[in-house]
mmCIF file of C-alpha atoms and ligand atoms in Angstrom:
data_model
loop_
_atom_site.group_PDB
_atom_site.id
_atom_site.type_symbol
_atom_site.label_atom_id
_atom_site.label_comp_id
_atom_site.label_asym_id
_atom_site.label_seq_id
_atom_site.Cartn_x
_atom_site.Cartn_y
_atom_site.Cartn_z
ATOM 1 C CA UNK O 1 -8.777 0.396 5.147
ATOM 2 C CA UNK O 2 -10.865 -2.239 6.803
ATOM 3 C CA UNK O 3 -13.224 -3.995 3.750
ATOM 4 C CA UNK O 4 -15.713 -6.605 3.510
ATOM 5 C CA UNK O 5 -16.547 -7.711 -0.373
ATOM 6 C CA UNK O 6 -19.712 -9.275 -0.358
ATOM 7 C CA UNK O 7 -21.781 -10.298 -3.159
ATOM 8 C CA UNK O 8 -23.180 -13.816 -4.853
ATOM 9 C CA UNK O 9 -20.866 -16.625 -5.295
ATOM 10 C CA UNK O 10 -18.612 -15.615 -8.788
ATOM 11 C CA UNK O 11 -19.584 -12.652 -8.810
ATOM 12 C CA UNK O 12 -16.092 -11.299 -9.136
ATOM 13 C CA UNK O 13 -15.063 -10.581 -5.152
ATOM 14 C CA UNK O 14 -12.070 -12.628 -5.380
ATOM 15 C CA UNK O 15 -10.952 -11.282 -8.678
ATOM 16 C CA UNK O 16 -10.907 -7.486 -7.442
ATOM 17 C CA UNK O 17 -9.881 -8.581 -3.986
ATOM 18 C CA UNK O 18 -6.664 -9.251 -5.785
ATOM 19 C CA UNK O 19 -6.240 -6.250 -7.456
ATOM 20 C CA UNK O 20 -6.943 -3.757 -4.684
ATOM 21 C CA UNK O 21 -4.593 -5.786 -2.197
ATOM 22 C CA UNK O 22 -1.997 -5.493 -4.601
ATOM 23 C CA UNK O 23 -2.557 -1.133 -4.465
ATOM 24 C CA UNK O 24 -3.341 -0.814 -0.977
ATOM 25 C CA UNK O 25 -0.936 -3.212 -0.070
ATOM 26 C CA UNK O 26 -3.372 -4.798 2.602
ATOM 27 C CA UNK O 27 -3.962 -8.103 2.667
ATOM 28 C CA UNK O 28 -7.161 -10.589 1.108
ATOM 29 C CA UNK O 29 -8.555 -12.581 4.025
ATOM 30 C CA UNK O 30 -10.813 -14.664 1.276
ATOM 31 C CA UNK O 31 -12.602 -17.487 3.814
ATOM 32 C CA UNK O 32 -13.191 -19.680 1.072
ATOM 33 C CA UNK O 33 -9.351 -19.903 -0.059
ATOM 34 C CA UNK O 34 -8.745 -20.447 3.928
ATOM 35 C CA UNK O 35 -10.928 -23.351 3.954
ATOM 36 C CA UNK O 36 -10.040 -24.958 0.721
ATOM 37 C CA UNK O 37 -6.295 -24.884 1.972
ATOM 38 C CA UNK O 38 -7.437 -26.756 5.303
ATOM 39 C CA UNK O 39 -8.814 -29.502 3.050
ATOM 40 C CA UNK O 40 -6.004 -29.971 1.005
ATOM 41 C CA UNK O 41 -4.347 -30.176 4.400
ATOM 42 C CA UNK O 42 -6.527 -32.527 6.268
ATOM 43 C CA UNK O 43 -6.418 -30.140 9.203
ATOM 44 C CA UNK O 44 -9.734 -30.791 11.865
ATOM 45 C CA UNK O 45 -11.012 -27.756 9.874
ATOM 46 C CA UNK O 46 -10.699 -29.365 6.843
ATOM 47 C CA UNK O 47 -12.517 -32.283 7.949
ATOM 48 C CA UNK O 48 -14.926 -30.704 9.259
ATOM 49 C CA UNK O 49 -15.677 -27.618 6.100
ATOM 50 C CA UNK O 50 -15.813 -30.556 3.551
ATOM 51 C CA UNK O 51 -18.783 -31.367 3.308
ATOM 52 C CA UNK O 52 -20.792 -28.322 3.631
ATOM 53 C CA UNK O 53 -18.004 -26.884 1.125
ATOM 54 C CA UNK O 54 -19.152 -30.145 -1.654
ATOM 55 C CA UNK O 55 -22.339 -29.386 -1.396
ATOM 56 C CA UNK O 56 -22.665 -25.720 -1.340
ATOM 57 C CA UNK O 57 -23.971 -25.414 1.979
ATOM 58 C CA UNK O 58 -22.200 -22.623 3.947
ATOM 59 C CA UNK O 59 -19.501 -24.276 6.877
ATOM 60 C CA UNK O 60 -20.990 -23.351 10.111
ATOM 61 C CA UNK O 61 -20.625 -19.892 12.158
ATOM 62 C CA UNK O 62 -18.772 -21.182 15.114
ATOM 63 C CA UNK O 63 -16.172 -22.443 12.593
ATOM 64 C CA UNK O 64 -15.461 -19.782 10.353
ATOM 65 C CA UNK O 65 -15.586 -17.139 13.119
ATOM 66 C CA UNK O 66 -12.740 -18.982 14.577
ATOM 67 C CA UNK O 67 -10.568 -18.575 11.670
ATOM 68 C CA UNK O 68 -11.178 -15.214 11.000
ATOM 69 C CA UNK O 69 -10.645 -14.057 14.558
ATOM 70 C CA UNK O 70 -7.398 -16.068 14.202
ATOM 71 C CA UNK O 71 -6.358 -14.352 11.032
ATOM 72 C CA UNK O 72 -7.159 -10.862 11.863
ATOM 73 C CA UNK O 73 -4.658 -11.103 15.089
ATOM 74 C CA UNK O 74 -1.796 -11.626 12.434
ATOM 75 C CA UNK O 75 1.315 -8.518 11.762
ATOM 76 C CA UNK O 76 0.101 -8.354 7.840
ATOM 77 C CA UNK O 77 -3.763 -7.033 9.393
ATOM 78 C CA UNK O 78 -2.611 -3.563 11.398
ATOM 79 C CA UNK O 79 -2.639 -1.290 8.221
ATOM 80 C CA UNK O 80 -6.538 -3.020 7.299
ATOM 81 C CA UNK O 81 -7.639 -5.623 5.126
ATOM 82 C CA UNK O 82 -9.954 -7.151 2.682
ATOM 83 C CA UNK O 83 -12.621 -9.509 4.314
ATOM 84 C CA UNK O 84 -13.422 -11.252 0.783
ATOM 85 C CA UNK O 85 -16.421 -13.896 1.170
ATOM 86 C CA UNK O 86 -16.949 -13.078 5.489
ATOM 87 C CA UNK O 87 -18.952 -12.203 6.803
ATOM 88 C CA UNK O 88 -21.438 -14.307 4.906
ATOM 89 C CA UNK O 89 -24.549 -14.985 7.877
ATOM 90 C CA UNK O 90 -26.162 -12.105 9.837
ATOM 91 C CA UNK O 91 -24.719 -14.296 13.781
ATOM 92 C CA UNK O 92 -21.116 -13.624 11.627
ATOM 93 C CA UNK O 93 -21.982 -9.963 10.922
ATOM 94 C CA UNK O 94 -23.012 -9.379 14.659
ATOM 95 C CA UNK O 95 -19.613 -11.243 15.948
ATOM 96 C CA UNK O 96 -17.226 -9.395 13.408
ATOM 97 C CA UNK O 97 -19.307 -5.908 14.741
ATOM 98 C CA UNK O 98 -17.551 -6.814 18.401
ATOM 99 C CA UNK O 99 -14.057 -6.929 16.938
ATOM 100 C CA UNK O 100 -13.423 -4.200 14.316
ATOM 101 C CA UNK O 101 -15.022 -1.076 12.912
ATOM 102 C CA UNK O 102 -15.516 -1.769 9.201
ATOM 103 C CA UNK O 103 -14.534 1.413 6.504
ATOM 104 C CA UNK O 104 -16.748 0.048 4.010
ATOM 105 C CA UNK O 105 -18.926 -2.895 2.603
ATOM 106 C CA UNK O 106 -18.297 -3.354 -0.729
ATOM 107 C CA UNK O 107 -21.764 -5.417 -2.500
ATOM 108 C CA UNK O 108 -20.856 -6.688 -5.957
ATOM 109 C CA UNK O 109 -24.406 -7.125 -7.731
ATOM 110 C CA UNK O 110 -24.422 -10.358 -11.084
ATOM 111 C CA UNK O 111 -27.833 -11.845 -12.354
ATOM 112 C CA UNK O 112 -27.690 -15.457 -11.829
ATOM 113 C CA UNK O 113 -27.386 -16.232 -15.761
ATOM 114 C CA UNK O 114 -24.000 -14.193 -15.766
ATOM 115 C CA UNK O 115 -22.937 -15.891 -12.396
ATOM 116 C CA UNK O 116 -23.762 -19.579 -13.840
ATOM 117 C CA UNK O 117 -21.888 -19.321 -16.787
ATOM 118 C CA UNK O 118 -18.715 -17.462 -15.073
ATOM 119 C CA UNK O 119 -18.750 -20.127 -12.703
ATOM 120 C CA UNK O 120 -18.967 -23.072 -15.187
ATOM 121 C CA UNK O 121 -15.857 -21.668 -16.927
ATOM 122 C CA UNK O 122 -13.895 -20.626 -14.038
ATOM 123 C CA UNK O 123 -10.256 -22.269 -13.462
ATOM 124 C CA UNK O 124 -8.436 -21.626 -10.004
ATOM 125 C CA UNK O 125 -4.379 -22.332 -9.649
ATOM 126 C CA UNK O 126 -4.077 -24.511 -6.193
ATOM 127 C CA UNK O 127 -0.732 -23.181 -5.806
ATOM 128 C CA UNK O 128 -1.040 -19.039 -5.692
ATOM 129 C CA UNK O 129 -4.743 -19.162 -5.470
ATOM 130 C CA UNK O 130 -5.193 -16.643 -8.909
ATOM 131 C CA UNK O 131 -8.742 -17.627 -10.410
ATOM 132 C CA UNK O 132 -9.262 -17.414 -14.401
ATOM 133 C CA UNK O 133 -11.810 -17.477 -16.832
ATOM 134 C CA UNK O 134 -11.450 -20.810 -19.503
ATOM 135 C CA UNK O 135 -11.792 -18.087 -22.660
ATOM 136 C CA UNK O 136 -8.627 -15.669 -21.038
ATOM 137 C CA UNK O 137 -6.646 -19.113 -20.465
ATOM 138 C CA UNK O 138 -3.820 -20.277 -23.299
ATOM 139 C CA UNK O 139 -4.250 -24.055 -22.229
ATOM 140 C CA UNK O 140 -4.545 -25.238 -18.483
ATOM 141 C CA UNK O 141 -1.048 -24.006 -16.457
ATOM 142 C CA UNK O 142 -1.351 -20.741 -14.461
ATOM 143 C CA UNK O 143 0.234 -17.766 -16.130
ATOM 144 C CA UNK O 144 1.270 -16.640 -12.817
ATOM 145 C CA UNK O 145 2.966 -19.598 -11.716
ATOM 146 C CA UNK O 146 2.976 -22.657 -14.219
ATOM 147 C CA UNK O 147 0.830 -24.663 -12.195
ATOM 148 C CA UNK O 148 -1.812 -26.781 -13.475
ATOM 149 C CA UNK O 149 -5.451 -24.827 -13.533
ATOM 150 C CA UNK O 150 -8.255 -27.084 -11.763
ATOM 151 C CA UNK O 151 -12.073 -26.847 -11.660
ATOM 152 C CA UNK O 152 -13.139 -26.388 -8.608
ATOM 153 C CA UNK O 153 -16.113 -28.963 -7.112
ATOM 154 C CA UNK O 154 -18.163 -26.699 -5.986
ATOM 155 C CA UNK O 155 -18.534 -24.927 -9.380
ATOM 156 C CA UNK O 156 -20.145 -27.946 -10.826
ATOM 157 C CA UNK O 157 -24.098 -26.732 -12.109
ATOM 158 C CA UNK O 158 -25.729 -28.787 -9.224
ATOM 159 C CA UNK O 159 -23.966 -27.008 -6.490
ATOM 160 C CA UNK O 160 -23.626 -23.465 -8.060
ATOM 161 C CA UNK O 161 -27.543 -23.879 -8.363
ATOM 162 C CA UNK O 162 -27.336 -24.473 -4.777
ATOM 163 C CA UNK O 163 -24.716 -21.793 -3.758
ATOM 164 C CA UNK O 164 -27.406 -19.339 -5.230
ATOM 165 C CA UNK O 165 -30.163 -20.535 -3.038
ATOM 166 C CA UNK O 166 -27.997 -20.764 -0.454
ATOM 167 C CA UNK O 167 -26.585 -16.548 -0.795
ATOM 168 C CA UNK O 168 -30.530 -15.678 -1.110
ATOM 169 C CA UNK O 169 -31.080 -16.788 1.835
ATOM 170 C CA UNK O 170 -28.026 -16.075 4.451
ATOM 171 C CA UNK O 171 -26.370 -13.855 2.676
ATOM 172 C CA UNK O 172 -28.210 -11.612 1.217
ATOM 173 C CA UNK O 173 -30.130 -9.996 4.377
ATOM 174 C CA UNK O 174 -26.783 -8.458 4.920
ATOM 175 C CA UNK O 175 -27.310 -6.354 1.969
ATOM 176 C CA UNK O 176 -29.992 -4.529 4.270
ATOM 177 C CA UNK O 177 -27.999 -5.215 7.449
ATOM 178 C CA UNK O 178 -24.537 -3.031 6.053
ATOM 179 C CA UNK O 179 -27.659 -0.105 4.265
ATOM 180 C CA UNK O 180 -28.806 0.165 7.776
ATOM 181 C CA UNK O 181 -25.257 1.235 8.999
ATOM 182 C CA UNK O 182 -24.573 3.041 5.634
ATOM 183 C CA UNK O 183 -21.560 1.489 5.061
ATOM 184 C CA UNK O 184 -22.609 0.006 2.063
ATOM 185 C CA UNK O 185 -21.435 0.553 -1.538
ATOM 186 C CA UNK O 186 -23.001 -1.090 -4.364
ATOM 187 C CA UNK O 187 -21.014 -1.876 -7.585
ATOM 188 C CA UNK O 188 -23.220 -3.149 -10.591
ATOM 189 C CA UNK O 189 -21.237 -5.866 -12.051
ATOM 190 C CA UNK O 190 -23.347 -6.727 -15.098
ATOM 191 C CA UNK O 191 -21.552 -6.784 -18.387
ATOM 192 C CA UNK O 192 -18.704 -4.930 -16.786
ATOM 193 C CA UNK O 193 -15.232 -6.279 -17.464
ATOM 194 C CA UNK O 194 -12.797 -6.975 -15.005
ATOM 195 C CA UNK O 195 -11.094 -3.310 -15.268
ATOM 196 C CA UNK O 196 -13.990 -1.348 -15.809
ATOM 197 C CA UNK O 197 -15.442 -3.329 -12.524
ATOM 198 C CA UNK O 198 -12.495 -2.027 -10.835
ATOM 199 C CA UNK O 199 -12.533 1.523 -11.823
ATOM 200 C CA UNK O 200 -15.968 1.424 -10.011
ATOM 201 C CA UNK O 201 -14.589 -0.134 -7.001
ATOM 202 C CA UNK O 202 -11.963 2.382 -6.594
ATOM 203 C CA UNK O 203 -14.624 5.528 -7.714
ATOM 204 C CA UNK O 204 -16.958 3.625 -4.813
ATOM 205 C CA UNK O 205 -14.106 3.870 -2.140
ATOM 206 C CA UNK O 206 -12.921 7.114 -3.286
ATOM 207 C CA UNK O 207 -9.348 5.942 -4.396
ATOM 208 C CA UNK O 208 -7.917 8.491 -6.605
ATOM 209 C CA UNK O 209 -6.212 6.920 -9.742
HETATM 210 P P1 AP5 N 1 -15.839 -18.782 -1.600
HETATM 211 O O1 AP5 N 1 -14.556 -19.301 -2.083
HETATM 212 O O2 AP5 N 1 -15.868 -17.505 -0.824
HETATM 213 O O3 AP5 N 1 -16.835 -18.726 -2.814
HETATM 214 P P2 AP5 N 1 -17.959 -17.669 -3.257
HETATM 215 O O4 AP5 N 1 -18.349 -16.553 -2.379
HETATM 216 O O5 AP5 N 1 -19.054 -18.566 -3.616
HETATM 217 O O6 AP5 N 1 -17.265 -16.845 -4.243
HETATM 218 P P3 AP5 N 1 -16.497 -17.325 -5.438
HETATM 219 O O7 AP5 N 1 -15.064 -17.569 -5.071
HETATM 220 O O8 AP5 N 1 -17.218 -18.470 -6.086
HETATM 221 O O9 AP5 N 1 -16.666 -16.092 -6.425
HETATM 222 P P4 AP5 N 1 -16.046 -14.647 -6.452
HETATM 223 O O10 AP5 N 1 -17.133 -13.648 -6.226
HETATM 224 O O11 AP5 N 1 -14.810 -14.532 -5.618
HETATM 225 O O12 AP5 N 1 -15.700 -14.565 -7.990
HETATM 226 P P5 AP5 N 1 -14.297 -14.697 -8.759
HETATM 227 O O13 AP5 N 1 -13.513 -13.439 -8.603
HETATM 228 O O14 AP5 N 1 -13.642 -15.979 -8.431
HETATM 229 O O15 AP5 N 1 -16.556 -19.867 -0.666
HETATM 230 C C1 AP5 N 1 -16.635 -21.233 -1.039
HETATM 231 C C2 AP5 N 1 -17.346 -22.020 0.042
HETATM 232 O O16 AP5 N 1 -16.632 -21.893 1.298
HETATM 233 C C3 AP5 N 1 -18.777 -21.540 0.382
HETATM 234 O O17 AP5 N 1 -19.726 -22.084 -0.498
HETATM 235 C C4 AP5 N 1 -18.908 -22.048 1.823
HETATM 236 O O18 AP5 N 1 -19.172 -23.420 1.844
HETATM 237 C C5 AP5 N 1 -17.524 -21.820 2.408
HETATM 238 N N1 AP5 N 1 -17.397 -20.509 3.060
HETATM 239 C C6 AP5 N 1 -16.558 -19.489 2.683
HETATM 240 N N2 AP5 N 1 -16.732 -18.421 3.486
HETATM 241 C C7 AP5 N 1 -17.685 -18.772 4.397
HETATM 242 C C8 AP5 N 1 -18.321 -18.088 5.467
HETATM 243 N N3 AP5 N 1 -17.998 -16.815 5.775
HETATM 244 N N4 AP5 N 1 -19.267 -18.743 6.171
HETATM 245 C C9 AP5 N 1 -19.590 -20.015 5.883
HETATM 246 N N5 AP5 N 1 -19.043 -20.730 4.867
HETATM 247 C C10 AP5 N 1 -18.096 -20.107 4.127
HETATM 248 O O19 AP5 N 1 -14.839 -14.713 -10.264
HETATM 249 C C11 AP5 N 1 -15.590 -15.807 -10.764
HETATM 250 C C12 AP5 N 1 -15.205 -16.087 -12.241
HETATM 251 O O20 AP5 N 1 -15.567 -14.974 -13.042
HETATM 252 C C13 AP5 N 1 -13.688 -16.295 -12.473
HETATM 253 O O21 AP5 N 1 -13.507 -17.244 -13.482
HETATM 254 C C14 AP5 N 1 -13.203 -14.909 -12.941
HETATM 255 O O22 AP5 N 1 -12.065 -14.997 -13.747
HETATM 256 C C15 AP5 N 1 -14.426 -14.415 -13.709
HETATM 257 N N6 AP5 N 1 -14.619 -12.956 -13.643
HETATM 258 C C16 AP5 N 1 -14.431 -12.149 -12.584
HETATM 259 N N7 AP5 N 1 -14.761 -10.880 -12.892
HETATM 260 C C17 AP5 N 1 -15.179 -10.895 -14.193
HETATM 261 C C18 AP5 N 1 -15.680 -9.904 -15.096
HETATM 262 N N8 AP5 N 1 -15.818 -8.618 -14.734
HETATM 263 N N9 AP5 N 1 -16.038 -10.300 -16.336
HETATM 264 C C19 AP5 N 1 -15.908 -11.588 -16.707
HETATM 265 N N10 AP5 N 1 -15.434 -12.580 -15.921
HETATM 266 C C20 AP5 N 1 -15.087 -12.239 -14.665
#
């Protein structure tokens, strides 16, 4: 299966990206997790996808496209994938149309009062890349790996504020962009926990349990 999970920053993409990888045995191709890597890194990317990355602005197309072309050429991609957080501008929709035929576009809908205060609490592990909330965490190492949790910047208030006006308006025209080609599926995240979120995300992809 070839996937895109799209939806508003925290509203749980990465989270069920994990968990469907894991059953499908397909890989996450998360953008965000690609970029934060390069930064730790220092690569040219890096450099470059700071900034925009601080401040909550999205890195630009030419950028981006160039990693995912890269990533989608790799052995783990020929049984499909999970595009988690690309493509994320309507120029990176059109691009992406030109090198695969998507199965499905999975859009995970989160009012902004339930995204800010995810968000606040969220911890991520910089070593596997598994994201918590701070009221499922026993102190700050990563149950999966022992690591120490961190915060990341970009889910300061300022800058989530940001993120949000930044998804209304590149991101979400691909809400009607994906309708148009009926590939979408909609998953209503509100109040929903993580399971019960995922049980929808299976029914919407029509994965038996
Ligand atoms: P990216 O890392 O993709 O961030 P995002 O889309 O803003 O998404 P998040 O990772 O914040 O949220 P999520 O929906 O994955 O939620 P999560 O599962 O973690 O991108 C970061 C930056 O990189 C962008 O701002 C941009 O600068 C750049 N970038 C990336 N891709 C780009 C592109 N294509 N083009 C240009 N720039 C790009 O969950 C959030 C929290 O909620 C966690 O704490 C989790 O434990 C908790 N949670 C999850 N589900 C539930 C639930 N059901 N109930 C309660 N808590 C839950």
């Amino acid at each position: 299966m070839k996937l895109i999970f799209l939806g508003p920053p925290g509203a749980g993409k990465g989270t069920q990206a994990q968990l469907l990888m894991h059953d499908l045995n397909i890989p996450q191709i998360s953008t965000g997790d690609i970029l934060r890597k390069a930064i730790r890194e220092m690569t040219p990317t890096g450099v470059i996808a700071k900034g925009y990355i601080d401040r909550g602005e999205l890195v630009p197309d030419d950028v981006v496209i160039a990693i995912v072309r890269d990533r989608l050429q790799e052995k783990d991609c020929e049984n499909g994938y999970i595009l988690d957080g690309f493509p994320r501008t309507v120029p990176q929709a059109e691009v992406l149309d030109t090198i695969v035929e998507i199965d499905a576009v999975v859009d995970f809908e989160l009012p902004n009062e339930e995204i800010i205060n995810r968000l606040s609490g969220r911890r991520v592990c910089p070593k596997c890349n598994s994201t918590y909330h701070i009221s499922r965490l026993n102190g700050d190492t990563c149950p999966g790996c022992g690591e120490k949790v961190i915060q990341r910047k970009d889910d300061m208030p300022e800058t989530v504020l940001n993120r949000l006006e930044v998804y209304e308006k590149q991101t979400a025209p691909l809400i009607d962009y994906y309708k148009n080609k009926g590939s979408l599926r909609v998953v209503d995240c509100t109040g929903q926990q993580v399971e019960g979120v995922y049980a929808e995300v299976r029914k919407v992809l029509g994965i038996n349990a």
